[in-house]
Coordinates of C-alpha atoms in Angstrom, one line a residue:
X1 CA 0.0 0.0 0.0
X2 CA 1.1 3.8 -0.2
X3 CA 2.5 5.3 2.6
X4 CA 1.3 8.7 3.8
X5 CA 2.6 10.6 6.9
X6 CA 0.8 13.0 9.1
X7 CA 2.3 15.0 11.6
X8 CA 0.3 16.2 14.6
X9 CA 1.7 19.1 16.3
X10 CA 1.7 20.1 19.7
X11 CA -1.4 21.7 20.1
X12 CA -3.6 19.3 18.3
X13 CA -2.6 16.4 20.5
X14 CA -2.1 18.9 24.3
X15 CA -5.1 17.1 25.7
X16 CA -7.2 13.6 25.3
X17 CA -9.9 14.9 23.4
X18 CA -7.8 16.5 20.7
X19 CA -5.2 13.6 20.1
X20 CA -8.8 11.5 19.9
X21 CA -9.7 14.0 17.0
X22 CA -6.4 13.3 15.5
X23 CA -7.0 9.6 16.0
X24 CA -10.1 9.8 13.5
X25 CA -8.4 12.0 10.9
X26 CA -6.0 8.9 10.7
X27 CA -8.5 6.6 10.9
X28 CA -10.1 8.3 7.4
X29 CA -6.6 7.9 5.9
X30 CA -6.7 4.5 6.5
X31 CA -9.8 3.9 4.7
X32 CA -8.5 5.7 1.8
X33 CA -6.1 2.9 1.6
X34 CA -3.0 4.2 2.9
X35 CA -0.3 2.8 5.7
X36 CA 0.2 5.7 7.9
X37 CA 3.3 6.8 9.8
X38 CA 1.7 9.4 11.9
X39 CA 4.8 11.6 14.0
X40 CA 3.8 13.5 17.4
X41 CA 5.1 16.3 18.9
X42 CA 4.8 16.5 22.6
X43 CA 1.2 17.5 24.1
X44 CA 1.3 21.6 24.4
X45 CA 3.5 23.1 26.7
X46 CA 5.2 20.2 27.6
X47 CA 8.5 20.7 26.3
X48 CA 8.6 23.9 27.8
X49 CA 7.8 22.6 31.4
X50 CA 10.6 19.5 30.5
X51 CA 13.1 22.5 29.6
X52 CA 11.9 24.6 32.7
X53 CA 13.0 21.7 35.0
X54 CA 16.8 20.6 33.4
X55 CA 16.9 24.4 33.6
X56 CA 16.3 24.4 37.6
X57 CA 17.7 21.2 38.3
X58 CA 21.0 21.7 36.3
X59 CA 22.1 25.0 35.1
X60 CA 25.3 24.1 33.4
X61 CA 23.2 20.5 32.3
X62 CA 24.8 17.6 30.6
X63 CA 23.5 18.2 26.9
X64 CA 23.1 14.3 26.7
X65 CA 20.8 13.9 30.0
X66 CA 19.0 17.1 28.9
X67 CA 17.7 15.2 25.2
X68 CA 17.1 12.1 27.8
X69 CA 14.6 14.3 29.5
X70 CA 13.5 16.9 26.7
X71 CA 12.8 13.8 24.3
X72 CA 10.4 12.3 27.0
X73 CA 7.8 14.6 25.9
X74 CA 7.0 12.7 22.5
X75 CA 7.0 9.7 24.4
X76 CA 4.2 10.0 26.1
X77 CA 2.2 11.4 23.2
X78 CA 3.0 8.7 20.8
X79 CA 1.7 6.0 23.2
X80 CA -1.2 8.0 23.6
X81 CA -1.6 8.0 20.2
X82 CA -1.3 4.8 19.9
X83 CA -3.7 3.3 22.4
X84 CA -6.6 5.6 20.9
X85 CA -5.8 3.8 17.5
X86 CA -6.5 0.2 19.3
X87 CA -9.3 2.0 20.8
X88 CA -10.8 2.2 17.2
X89 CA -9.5 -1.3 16.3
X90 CA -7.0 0.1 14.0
X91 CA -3.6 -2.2 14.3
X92 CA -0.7 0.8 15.5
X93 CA 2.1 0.9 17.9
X94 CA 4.3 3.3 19.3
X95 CA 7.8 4.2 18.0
X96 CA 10.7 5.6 19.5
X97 CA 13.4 6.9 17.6
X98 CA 15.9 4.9 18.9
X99 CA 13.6 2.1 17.7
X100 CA 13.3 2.8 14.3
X101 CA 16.0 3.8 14.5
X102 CA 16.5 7.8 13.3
X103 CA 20.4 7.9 13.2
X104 CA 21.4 11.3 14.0
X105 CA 25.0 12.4 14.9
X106 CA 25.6 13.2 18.0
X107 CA 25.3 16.8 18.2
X108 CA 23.1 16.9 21.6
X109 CA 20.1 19.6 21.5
X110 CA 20.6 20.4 17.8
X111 CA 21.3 16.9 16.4
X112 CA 20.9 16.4 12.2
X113 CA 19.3 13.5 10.7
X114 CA 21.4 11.4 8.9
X115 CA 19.5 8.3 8.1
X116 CA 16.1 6.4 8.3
X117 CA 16.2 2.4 7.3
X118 CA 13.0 1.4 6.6
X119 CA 13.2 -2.1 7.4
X120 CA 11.7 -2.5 11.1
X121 CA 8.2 -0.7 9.8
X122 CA 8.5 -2.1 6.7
X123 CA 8.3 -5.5 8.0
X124 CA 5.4 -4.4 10.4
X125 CA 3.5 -3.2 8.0
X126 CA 3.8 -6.2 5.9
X127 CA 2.6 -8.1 9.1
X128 CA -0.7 -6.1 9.7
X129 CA 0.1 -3.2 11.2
X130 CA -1.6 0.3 9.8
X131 CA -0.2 3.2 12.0
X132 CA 3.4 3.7 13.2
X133 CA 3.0 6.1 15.5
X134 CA 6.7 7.9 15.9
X135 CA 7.5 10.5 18.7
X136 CA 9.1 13.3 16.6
X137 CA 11.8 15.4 17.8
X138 CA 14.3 13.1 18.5
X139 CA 17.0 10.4 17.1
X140 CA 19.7 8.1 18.4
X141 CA 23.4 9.0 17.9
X142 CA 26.5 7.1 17.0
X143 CA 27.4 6.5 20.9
X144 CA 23.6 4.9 21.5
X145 CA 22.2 8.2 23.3
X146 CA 19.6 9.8 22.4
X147 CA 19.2 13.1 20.3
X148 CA 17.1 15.8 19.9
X149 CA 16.4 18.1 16.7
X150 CA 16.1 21.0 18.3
X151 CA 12.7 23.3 18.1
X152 CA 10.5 22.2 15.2
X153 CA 12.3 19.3 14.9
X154 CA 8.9 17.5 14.8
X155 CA 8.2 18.6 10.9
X156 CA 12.2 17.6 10.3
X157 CA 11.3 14.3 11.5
X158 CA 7.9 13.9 9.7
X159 CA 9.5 15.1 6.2
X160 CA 12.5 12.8 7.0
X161 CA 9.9 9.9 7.1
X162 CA 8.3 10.6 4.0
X163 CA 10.9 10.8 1.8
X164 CA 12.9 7.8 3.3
X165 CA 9.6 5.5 2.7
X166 CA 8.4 7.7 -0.6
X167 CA 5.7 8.8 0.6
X168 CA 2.6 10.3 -1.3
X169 CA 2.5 13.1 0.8
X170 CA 3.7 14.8 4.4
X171 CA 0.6 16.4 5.9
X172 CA 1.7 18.9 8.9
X173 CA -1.1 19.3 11.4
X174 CA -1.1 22.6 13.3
X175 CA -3.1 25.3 14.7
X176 CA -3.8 27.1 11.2
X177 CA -5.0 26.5 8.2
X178 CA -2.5 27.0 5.7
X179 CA 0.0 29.3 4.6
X180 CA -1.3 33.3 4.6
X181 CA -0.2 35.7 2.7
X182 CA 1.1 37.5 5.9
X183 CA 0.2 37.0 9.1
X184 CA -4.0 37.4 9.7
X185 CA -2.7 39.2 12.6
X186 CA -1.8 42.2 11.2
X187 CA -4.0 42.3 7.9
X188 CA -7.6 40.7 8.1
X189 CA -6.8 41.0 3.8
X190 CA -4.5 38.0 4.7
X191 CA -5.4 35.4 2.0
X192 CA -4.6 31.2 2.5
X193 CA -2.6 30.0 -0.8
X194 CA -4.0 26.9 -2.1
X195 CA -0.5 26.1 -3.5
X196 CA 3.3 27.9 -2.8
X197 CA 6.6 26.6 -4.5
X198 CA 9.2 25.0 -1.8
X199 CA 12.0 28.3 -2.6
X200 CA 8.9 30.8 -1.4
X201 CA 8.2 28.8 1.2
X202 CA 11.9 28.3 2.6
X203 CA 12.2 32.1 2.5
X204 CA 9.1 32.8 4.3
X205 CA 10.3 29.9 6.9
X206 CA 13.9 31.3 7.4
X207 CA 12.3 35.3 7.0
X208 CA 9.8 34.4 10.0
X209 CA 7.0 32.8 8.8
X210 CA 6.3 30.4 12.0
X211 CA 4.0 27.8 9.8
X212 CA 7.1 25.5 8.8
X213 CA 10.2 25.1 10.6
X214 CA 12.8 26.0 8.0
X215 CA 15.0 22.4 7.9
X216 CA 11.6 20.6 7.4
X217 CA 11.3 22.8 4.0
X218 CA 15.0 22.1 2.7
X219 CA 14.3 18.4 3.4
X220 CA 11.3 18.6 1.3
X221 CA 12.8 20.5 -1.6
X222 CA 15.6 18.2 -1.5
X223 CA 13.7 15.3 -2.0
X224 CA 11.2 17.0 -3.6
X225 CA 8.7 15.4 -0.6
X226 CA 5.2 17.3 -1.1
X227 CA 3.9 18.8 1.8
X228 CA 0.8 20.2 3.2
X229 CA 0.0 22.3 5.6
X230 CA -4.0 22.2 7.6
X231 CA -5.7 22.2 10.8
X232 CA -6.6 19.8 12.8
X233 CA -9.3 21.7 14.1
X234 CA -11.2 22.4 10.5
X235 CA -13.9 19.8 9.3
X236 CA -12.2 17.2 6.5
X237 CA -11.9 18.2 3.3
X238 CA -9.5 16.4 1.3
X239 CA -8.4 19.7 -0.5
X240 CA -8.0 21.5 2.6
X241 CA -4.9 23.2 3.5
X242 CA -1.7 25.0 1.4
X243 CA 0.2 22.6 -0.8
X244 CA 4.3 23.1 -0.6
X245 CA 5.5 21.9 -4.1
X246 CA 7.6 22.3 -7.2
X247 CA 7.4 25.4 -9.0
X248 CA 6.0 23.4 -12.3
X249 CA 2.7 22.3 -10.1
X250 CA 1.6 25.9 -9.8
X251 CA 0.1 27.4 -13.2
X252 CA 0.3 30.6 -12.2
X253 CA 2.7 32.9 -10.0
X254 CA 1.9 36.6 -8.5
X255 CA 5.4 38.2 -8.4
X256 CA 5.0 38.5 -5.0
X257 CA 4.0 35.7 -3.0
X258 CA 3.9 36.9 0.5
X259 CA 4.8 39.6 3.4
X260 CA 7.1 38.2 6.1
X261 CA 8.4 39.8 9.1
X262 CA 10.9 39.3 11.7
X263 CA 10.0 41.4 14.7
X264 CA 13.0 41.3 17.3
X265 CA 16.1 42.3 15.3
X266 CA 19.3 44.7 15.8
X267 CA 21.2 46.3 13.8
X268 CA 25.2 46.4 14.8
X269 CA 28.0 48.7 13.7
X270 CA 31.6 48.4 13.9
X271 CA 32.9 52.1 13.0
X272 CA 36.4 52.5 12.2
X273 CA 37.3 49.1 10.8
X274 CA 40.4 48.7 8.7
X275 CA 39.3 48.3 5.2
X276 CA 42.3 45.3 4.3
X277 CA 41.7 41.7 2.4
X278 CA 40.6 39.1 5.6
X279 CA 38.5 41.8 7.9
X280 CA 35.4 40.3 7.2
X281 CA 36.5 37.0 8.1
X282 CA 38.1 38.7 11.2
X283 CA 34.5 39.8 12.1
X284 CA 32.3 37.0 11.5
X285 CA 34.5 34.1 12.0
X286 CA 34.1 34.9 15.9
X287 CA 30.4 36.1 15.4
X288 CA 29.8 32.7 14.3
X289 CA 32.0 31.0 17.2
X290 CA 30.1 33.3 19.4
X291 CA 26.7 31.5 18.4
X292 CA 25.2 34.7 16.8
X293 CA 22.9 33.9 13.6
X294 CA 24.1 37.2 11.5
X295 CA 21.6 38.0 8.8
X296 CA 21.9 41.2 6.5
X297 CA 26.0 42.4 6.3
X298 CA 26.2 45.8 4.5
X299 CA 29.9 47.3 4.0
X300 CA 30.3 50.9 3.8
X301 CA 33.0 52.9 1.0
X302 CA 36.0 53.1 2.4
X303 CA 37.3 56.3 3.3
X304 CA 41.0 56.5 4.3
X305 CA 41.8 52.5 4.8
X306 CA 38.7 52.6 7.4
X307 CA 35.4 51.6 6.7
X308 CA 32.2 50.9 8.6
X309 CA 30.6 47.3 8.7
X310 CA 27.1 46.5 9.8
X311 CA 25.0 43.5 10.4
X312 CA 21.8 42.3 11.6
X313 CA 21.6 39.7 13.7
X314 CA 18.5 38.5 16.9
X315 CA 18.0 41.2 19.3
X316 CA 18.5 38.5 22.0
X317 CA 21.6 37.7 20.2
X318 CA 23.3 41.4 21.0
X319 CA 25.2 40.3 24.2
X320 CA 27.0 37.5 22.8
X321 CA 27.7 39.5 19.7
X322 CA 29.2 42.7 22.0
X323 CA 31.5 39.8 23.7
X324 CA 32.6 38.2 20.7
X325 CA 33.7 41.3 19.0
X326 CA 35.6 43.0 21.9
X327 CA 37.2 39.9 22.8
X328 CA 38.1 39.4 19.3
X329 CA 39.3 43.6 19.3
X330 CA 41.4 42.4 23.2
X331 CA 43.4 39.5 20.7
X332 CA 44.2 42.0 18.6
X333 CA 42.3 40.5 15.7
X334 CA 40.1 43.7 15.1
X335 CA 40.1 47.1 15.8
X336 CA 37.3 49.1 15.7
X337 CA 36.2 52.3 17.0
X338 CA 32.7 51.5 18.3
X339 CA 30.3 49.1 18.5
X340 CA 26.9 50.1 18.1
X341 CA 23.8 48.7 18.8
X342 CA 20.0 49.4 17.5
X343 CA 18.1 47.1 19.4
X344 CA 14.3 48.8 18.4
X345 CA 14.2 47.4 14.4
X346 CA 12.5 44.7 12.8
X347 CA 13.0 43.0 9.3
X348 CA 10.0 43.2 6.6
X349 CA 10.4 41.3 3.2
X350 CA 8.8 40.2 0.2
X351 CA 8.8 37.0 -1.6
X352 CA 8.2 35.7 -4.4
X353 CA 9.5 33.5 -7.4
X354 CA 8.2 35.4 -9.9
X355 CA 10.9 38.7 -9.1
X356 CA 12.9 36.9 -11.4
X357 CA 10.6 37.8 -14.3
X358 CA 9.2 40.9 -13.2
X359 CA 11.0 44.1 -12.7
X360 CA 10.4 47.1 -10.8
X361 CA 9.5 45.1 -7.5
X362 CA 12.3 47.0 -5.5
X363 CA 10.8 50.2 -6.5
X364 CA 7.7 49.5 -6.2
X365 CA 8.1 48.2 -2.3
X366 CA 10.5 51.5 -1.5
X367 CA 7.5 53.4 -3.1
X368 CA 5.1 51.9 -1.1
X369 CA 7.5 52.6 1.8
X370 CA 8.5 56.5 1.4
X371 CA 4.5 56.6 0.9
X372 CA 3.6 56.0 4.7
X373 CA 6.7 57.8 5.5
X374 CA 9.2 54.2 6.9
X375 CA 12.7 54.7 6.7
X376 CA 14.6 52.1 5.4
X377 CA 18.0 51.6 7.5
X378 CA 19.2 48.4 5.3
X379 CA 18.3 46.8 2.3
X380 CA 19.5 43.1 1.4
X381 CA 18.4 41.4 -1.8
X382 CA 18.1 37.7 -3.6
X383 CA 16.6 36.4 -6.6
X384 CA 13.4 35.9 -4.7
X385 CA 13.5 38.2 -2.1
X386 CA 13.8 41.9 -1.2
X387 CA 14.4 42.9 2.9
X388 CA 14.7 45.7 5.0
X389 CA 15.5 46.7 8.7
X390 CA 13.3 49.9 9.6
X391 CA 12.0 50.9 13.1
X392 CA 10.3 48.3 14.9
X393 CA 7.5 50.9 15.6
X394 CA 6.2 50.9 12.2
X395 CA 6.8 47.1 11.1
X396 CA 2.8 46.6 11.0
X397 CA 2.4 49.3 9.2
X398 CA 5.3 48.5 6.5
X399 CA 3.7 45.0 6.4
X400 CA -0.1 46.6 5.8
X401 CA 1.3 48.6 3.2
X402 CA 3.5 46.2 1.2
X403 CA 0.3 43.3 1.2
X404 CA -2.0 46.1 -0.4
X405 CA 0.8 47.5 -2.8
X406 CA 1.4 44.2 -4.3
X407 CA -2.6 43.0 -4.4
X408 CA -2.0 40.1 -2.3
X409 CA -5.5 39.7 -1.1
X410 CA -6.4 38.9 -4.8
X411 CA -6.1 35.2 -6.2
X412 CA -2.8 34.4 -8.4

């Protein structure tokens, strides 16, 4: 039989009831004729609670005993799940990772998938079983401990699954119903795509969309997986949902796809930095030691062997950023006049394969910028994407503007 994988997220399996509700959307799967490998995320909340308590107990933890205890969360849901399967007298069991096995290296807390062997469901399903119910999240590694993915490592897992057993699809259950334009938080003109090409959707993943977890969406373009994304709280349709696929699958593309924001940024920078071959490598070699996730890098002219270099980068990010770079100026690596930090901005962007057709999208997003009077501090561009750091105080308004600018309310 095909093979289809649903993934249930947190807060459509945080109590009985729901994960019961889950239980029968599986169950309809079933009688459409598929095997289903169905991966759980731990009930809502839990994770943070599990966290809360390494946290307390431990405060420099063990990273191996803290995946032991993190990883516990899934547990618990995927024997839920699978008891309210027998329940309905559909053959399932519960699956560990460890079990399947998901080998992962052995990077505690942030662990990377690198393989699924089919054979041990395989073989189940050939003996009757209909439902492997996996706890997400988490893997073995090469010593035998276990691993966790890190956050959103659930839709890693469930992607993981589907191409490793070719799946038909990778359904991702979660709290919404699709992919928006932009967020229905900030626009009620917010429209749900029926379809969106994996490179849109990776940008509005690693821009700040929180519908996908970005790693899930590079899996799936890799193996060119097809996804969907619905609610487990909506009636069933069978055509509910937003459907991740290849560019090919969508007749028709708006140039602009969608409005994504990142609200807590900074902006950081060095004055005063010698302009000489290896400086940038000076400065973001030790960013990167330092842990910081740098996003937009802008370069000033040079004037008299200095120059000024900025970057972006999470505001909660900025300590370890100031540390890194003075003790990278103390080792005599650097030197730099100042460091300064603008802790109040926030990142808008817009996305879209069809910018690389279409001209005039830059302009026509500054436009629509000068318009309601947003200054733009930096500007970083790709084939598919235009973004900008302004003041945090008028994000929603930028995002407002730039969803009515480019008619994203109306069907592509």
């Amino acid at each position: 039989m095909s093979v289809l994988v649903m993934k249930f997220g947190g807060t459509s399996v945080a109590t009985l009831d729901r994960i019961r509700r889950a239980a029968k959307r599986v169950g309809r799967e079933i009688a459409n004729g598929h095997d289903v490998i169905v991966i759980v995320s731990a009930m809502s909340g839990k994770t943070n609670e599990l966290v809360g308590w390494v946290g307390e107990t431990s405060p420099l933890y063990d990273a191996r005993e803290y995946d032991a205890v993190v990883s516990s969360g899934e547990n618990v849901t995927a024997g839920l799940m699978a008891l309210t399967l027998q329940e309905m007298d559909i053959p399932a069991r519960s699956w560990q990772g460890w079990q399947v096995p998901l080998k992962t290296n052995g990077a505690h807390g942030a662990a990377r998938i690198e393989e699924i062997p089919p054979d041990n469901i395989t073989a189940r399903f050939a003996d009757g079983m209909r439902v492997a119910v996996v706890a997400g999240f988490q893997g073995i590694s090469p010593e035998g401990r276990i691993t966790t993915l890190g956050r959103g490592g659930s839709d890693t897992t469930a992607v993981a699954f589907a191409a490793a057993f070719d799946a038909v699809r990778c359904d991702i259950y979660t709290d919404v119903d699709g992919v928006y334009t932009t967020d229905p938080r900030i626009t009620s003109k917010a429209r749900k795509l029926d379809k969106i090409a994996f490179e849109e959707m990776l940008e509005l993943a690693s821009l700040g969309a929180k519908v996908l977890q970005t790693r899930s969406v590079e899996l799936a373009m890799r193996y060119k997986v097809k996804l969907r994304v619905l609610s487990s709280f909506d009636e069933y349709d069978e055509n509910a949902g937003t459907l991740v696929c290849e560019e090919d699958e969508i007749m028709e593309n708006n140039v602009v796809a969608g409005v994504a924001y990142s609200r807590d940024e900074a902006k950081m920078t060095l004055t005063r930095v010698a302009d000489r071959p290896g400086i940038a490598a000076a400065i973001f070699g030790p960013l990167a030691e330092g842990g910081v996730n740098v996003d937009m890098i802008v370069q000033n002219i040079s004037d008299a062997g200095q120059t000024d270099m900025t970057f972006s980068c999470p505001v909660d990010q900025v300590p370890r950023a100031e540390a890194a770079m003075r003790a990278a100026r103390d080792a005599g690596e650097i030197d730099f006049q100042d460091l300064l930090a603008d802790t109040e901005v926030s990142k808008v962007s817009v996305v879209g394969i069809g910018m690389r057709s279409h001209t005039g999208v830059a302009a026509k997003m500054f436009k629509a910028l000068r318009d309601d009077n947003v200054n733009i501090k930096v500007i970083t561009t790709s084939e598919i994407k235009i973004s900008v750091l302004i003041d945090r105080k008028y994000m929603e308004l930028a995002v407002q503007a730039l969803h009515d600018t480019f008619e994203l309310e109306k069907a592509r």
